[in-house]
Amino acid sequence: MNSPEDQAYDLLNTYANGFMVSQVLFAACELGVFDLLAEAPEPLDSAAVAARLGTSSHGTELLLDTCVSLKLLRVEMREGKAFYGNTELSSTYLARASPTSQRNMLLYMARTTYLCWAHLAEAVREGKNQYLKAFGVPSEELFTAIYRSEGERLQFMRGLQDVWSVNGRSVLAAFDLSPFRLICDLGGCSGALAKECVSLYPGCQVTVFDIPEVVQTAKKHFPFLEEERISFREGDFFKDPLPEADLYILARVLHDWSDEKCSQLLARIHQACKPGGGVLVIETLLDADGRGPLSAQLCSLNMLVQTEGRERSAAQYRALLARAGFPPGHASTLCVCEFHCL
């Protein structure tokens, strides 16, 4: 009989083994399991998968069967032998060729986020991110630590492009942005959100404003920069003049920073805003009491181990906007959407 004690113990085991589930997903992405099965004309047995990936037969069979239990793969039996194929989930979000693939973000999480989370207890004790312990990189300059190499910067930018391939259009359609002709995406990274913006609002032009290293990487590695309605400008939004715009977008930006730095940035935006201008804030939101939803709480802990910031409630963001001079319900606009954690 499944007693309350049994249920509690099962829940404990589920939580304790959660990191193993993540590693199964990360390993299958890194090894190319989902890409191989997406390209295969028919399901493959474990021996064929192992041969094509150059992996051990024993380890491959264990990984594939675990992926089946996690509903990342499907299996069919033929004459007592198992043949594996992608599920709709893996075809849509894990195969590299899918337009909504999240593979780059998952690899970033595997190689960076996961290692920072190994130091969560230290982060709670110290109240600061863990780049020094995880990678030996000082974090006084936050994005120098986050972009600690050209390869890491490119992986992060590709990961954000993955996120916007799923979420970009929905967050930009949450409000009618068509009245805003000149738009500035502050910290806009590769320009992936800007691409969604000009697609959704053909009458707008978007300037992506980011630090020089990010702009240079974007121009080198991302092909859609030929879109004439998207331009890039190098600068530090805490120090340098902001591009002229009718609307400033802050997407997954404020959660990186302390309240003090958020207020500083929003005040600069308020000063740059023309009459009738606006700011669009796109973030994961905590409930009013901060005790949910769980996804947002985990994201907030992730901000602790990886940045200087935190996730906030709608009221907390409105307070930051009001403190910077944006009247409630006037030039300030708040958009809510759920995201993958970084």
XYZ file of C-alpha atoms in Angstrom:
342
model
C 0.000 0.000 0.000
C 1.301 3.444 -0.963
C 1.357 5.148 2.434
C 2.059 8.881 2.978
C 5.533 7.871 4.138
C 6.105 5.931 0.907
C 4.915 8.896 -1.157
C 7.223 11.230 0.735
C 10.194 8.899 0.197
C 9.377 8.588 -3.520
C 9.270 12.375 -3.792
C 12.608 12.645 -2.017
C 14.143 10.188 -4.479
C 12.696 12.112 -7.420
C 14.305 15.314 -6.173
C 17.618 13.676 -5.291
C 17.911 12.055 -8.716
C 16.927 15.167 -10.649
C 20.521 15.938 -11.631
C 20.781 12.478 -13.232
C 17.809 13.232 -15.474
C 19.454 16.487 -16.570
C 22.686 14.671 -17.354
C 20.901 12.053 -19.471
C 19.391 14.870 -21.533
C 22.682 16.761 -21.772
C 24.700 13.657 -22.706
C 22.260 12.592 -25.408
C 22.432 16.095 -26.916
C 26.219 16.246 -26.728
C 26.674 12.798 -28.278
C 24.274 13.611 -31.121
C 21.678 10.927 -30.405
C 18.688 13.016 -31.471
C 20.436 14.337 -34.587
C 21.383 10.829 -35.704
C 17.851 9.492 -35.253
C 16.361 12.540 -36.989
C 18.537 11.904 -40.036
C 18.019 8.122 -40.139
C 15.362 6.961 -42.622
C 14.041 4.446 -40.074
C 14.488 3.593 -36.366
C 17.903 2.212 -35.395
C 18.924 -0.450 -32.924
C 21.438 0.340 -30.180
C 24.304 -1.350 -32.033
C 23.768 0.857 -35.072
C 23.536 3.976 -32.905
C 26.725 3.038 -31.061
C 28.588 2.321 -34.301
C 27.599 5.628 -35.894
C 28.297 7.706 -32.774
C 31.513 5.891 -31.878
C 30.235 5.061 -28.398
C 30.310 1.873 -26.326
C 27.526 -0.618 -27.030
C 26.772 -1.106 -23.324
C 26.645 2.597 -22.458
C 24.627 3.421 -25.554
C 21.963 0.840 -24.778
C 21.635 2.137 -21.209
C 21.349 5.740 -22.394
C 18.789 4.948 -25.102
C 16.558 2.944 -22.771
C 16.671 5.708 -20.164
C 15.707 8.218 -22.844
C 12.715 6.012 -23.647
C 11.613 6.106 -20.001
C 11.970 9.899 -20.064
C 9.818 10.070 -23.242
C 12.731 11.554 -25.177
C 12.812 8.493 -27.455
C 10.299 5.880 -28.582
C 11.051 2.190 -29.005
C 9.560 -0.545 -31.149
C 10.355 -4.238 -30.879
C 11.104 -6.376 -33.953
C 11.879 -10.048 -33.428
C 12.984 -9.382 -29.887
C 15.280 -6.477 -30.799
C 14.685 -2.827 -29.797
C 14.711 -0.086 -32.433
C 14.779 3.569 -31.378
C 13.379 6.768 -32.861
C 12.724 10.341 -31.786
C 9.515 11.371 -30.059
C 7.677 14.540 -31.043
C 9.403 16.309 -28.154
C 12.901 15.419 -29.306
C 12.113 16.039 -32.988
C 10.799 19.506 -32.141
C 13.219 20.688 -29.457
C 16.323 18.492 -29.439
C 17.270 17.712 -33.035
C 19.728 20.259 -34.371
C 17.895 20.712 -37.692
C 14.589 21.736 -36.085
C 13.845 25.486 -36.309
C 12.822 25.375 -32.636
C 15.763 23.275 -31.424
C 16.957 24.072 -27.902
C 20.169 22.085 -28.289
C 22.513 25.071 -27.972
C 20.851 26.279 -24.794
C 20.984 22.784 -23.306
C 24.688 22.463 -24.123
C 25.305 25.857 -22.501
C 23.450 24.666 -19.411
C 25.443 21.415 -19.384
C 28.840 23.057 -19.689
C 28.318 26.235 -17.650
C 25.100 26.459 -15.641
C 25.401 22.905 -14.280
C 28.944 23.542 -13.037
C 27.922 26.772 -11.294
C 25.054 24.967 -9.569
C 27.539 22.564 -7.983
C 28.383 25.546 -5.753
C 24.820 26.542 -4.800
C 25.474 26.172 -1.061
C 28.471 28.527 -1.352
C 26.364 30.979 -3.356
C 23.737 31.003 -0.609
C 26.401 31.508 2.069
C 28.168 34.282 0.172
C 25.254 35.868 -1.720
C 27.176 36.037 -4.976
C 27.782 34.133 -8.199
C 30.206 31.231 -8.442
C 32.349 31.794 -11.541
C 35.508 31.986 -9.457
C 34.975 28.570 -7.860
C 33.533 26.921 -10.991
C 35.977 28.290 -13.571
C 38.629 30.322 -11.740
C 37.291 33.495 -13.365
C 36.823 36.688 -11.276
C 33.329 38.104 -11.641
C 33.711 41.764 -10.693
C 32.881 42.539 -14.327
C 29.867 40.271 -14.760
C 29.822 39.763 -18.504
C 33.581 39.383 -18.671
C 32.983 36.299 -16.529
C 29.906 35.149 -18.440
C 31.660 35.621 -21.804
C 34.938 34.158 -20.543
C 36.043 32.995 -23.998
C 34.975 33.520 -27.594
C 33.613 29.968 -27.718
C 31.613 30.455 -24.522
C 30.226 33.758 -25.788
C 29.141 32.141 -29.045
C 27.497 29.211 -27.195
C 25.576 31.632 -24.966
C 24.425 33.689 -27.960
C 23.318 30.589 -29.850
C 21.462 29.437 -26.749
C 19.531 32.719 -26.562
C 18.729 32.389 -30.245
C 17.201 28.979 -29.436
C 15.055 30.513 -26.696
C 13.724 33.277 -28.919
C 12.915 30.769 -31.671
C 10.229 29.446 -29.300
C 9.282 32.469 -27.188
C 10.145 35.506 -29.273
C 7.004 35.942 -31.332
C 4.624 35.350 -28.415
C 6.221 37.922 -26.106
C 6.392 40.536 -28.841
C 2.746 39.927 -29.745
C 1.573 40.319 -26.139
C 1.215 44.057 -26.807
C 0.604 45.892 -30.075
C 4.015 47.405 -30.797
C 3.137 48.656 -34.274
C 2.951 52.339 -33.177
C 6.657 52.213 -32.266
C 8.664 52.740 -35.453
C 12.134 52.983 -33.930
C 12.917 50.188 -31.473
C 16.102 49.581 -29.503
C 16.808 46.119 -28.095
C 19.196 46.802 -25.216
C 21.499 43.846 -24.601
C 19.991 42.283 -27.719
C 22.867 39.828 -28.226
C 22.722 38.102 -31.635
C 19.672 40.028 -32.823
C 17.386 36.983 -32.670
C 14.601 38.882 -30.898
C 15.068 41.802 -33.285
C 14.541 39.393 -36.176
C 11.225 38.267 -34.681
C 10.274 41.902 -34.122
C 10.756 43.064 -37.720
C 8.960 39.947 -38.937
C 5.952 40.659 -36.735
C 5.954 44.452 -37.246
C 7.072 45.211 -40.829
C 6.955 48.967 -40.242
C 9.605 49.035 -37.516
C 13.374 49.336 -37.469
C 15.395 47.763 -34.642
C 18.789 48.750 -33.283
C 20.523 46.041 -31.264
C 22.709 47.677 -28.601
C 25.330 45.479 -26.935
C 28.969 45.428 -25.897
C 31.566 45.418 -28.705
C 32.571 41.750 -28.291
C 28.961 40.602 -28.666
C 28.294 42.801 -31.708
C 31.466 41.555 -33.403
C 30.534 37.918 -32.707
C 27.011 38.537 -34.010
C 28.308 39.985 -37.263
C 30.705 37.066 -37.688
C 28.426 34.129 -36.909
C 24.761 35.012 -37.467
C 23.602 35.111 -41.108
C 20.350 37.068 -40.813
C 22.214 40.329 -40.242
C 21.534 41.177 -43.887
C 18.023 42.242 -42.784
C 18.143 45.944 -43.595
C 15.738 46.908 -40.803
C 18.113 45.541 -38.140
C 21.257 47.457 -37.228
C 23.866 46.941 -34.522
C 25.535 49.499 -32.287
C 28.349 48.880 -29.841
C 28.238 50.278 -26.318
C 27.736 49.789 -22.589
C 24.164 50.671 -21.620
C 25.318 51.737 -18.133
C 27.799 54.287 -19.513
C 27.369 55.142 -23.185
C 24.652 57.229 -24.889
C 21.642 55.081 -25.771
C 20.410 54.937 -29.364
C 17.396 57.104 -30.160
C 14.200 55.026 -30.072
C 10.446 55.156 -29.559
C 10.555 51.878 -27.609
C 13.332 50.309 -25.551
C 13.220 46.534 -25.056
C 14.811 44.917 -22.007
C 14.494 41.165 -22.578
C 16.101 38.947 -19.942
C 18.274 41.889 -18.906
C 17.039 43.271 -15.589
C 17.170 39.876 -13.894
C 20.970 39.938 -14.309
C 21.385 42.973 -12.070
C 20.841 44.264 -8.543
C 17.984 46.673 -7.798
C 20.500 49.513 -7.698
C 21.855 48.785 -11.167
C 18.347 48.176 -12.553
C 17.296 51.598 -11.243
C 20.383 53.166 -12.798
C 19.662 51.613 -16.193
C 15.935 52.412 -16.147
C 16.684 56.025 -15.190
C 18.985 56.310 -18.229
C 16.242 54.891 -20.427
C 13.689 57.306 -18.953
C 16.007 60.194 -19.717
C 16.475 58.973 -23.296
C 12.748 58.348 -23.901
C 10.926 60.767 -26.179
C 7.362 61.895 -25.290
C 5.055 58.929 -25.894
C 7.957 56.507 -25.795
C 8.009 53.280 -23.836
C 9.988 50.454 -22.330
C 9.082 46.796 -22.729
C 10.350 44.496 -19.960
C 10.366 40.755 -20.681
C 11.177 38.529 -17.717
C 10.119 35.431 -15.803
C 7.893 36.558 -12.936
C 7.675 35.379 -9.354
C 4.329 35.291 -7.576
C 3.591 38.283 -5.369
C 4.795 36.447 -2.250
C 7.922 35.098 -3.968
C 7.007 31.504 -3.164
C 6.214 30.334 -6.655
C 5.984 29.282 -9.342
C 8.787 26.749 -8.880
C 10.209 27.415 -12.361
C 10.661 31.097 -11.509
C 12.167 30.284 -8.113
C 14.725 28.001 -9.765
C 15.509 30.734 -12.272
C 16.016 33.149 -9.391
C 18.470 30.775 -7.724
C 20.195 30.520 -11.083
C 20.580 34.291 -11.116
C 22.269 33.927 -7.711
C 24.831 31.372 -8.924
C 25.447 33.022 -12.320
C 24.771 36.769 -12.120
C 24.337 39.703 -9.742
C 20.545 39.676 -9.919
C 17.348 37.775 -9.233
C 13.882 37.148 -10.631
C 11.182 39.510 -9.362
C 7.431 39.841 -9.037
C 5.351 42.114 -11.268
C 4.984 44.563 -8.374
C 8.746 44.689 -7.887
C 9.320 45.486 -11.556
C 6.615 48.149 -11.470
C 8.312 49.678 -8.426
C 11.639 49.797 -10.277
C 9.954 51.454 -13.265
C 8.160 53.976 -11.061
C 11.385 54.788 -9.211
C 13.000 55.583 -12.561
C 10.175 58.000 -13.416
C 7.864 55.885 -15.571
C 4.230 56.614 -14.598
C 2.159 53.453 -13.987
C 0.094 52.506 -17.035
C 1.650 55.241 -19.168
C 5.080 54.899 -20.770
C 5.954 51.738 -18.880
C 4.811 48.354 -20.144
C 5.363 44.968 -18.526
C 5.305 41.739 -20.517
C 5.328 38.366 -18.801
C 6.620 35.117 -20.288
C 8.148 31.876 -19.030
C 11.705 31.119 -20.119
C 14.394 28.492 -19.847
C 16.776 29.422 -17.060
C 20.305 30.573 -17.918
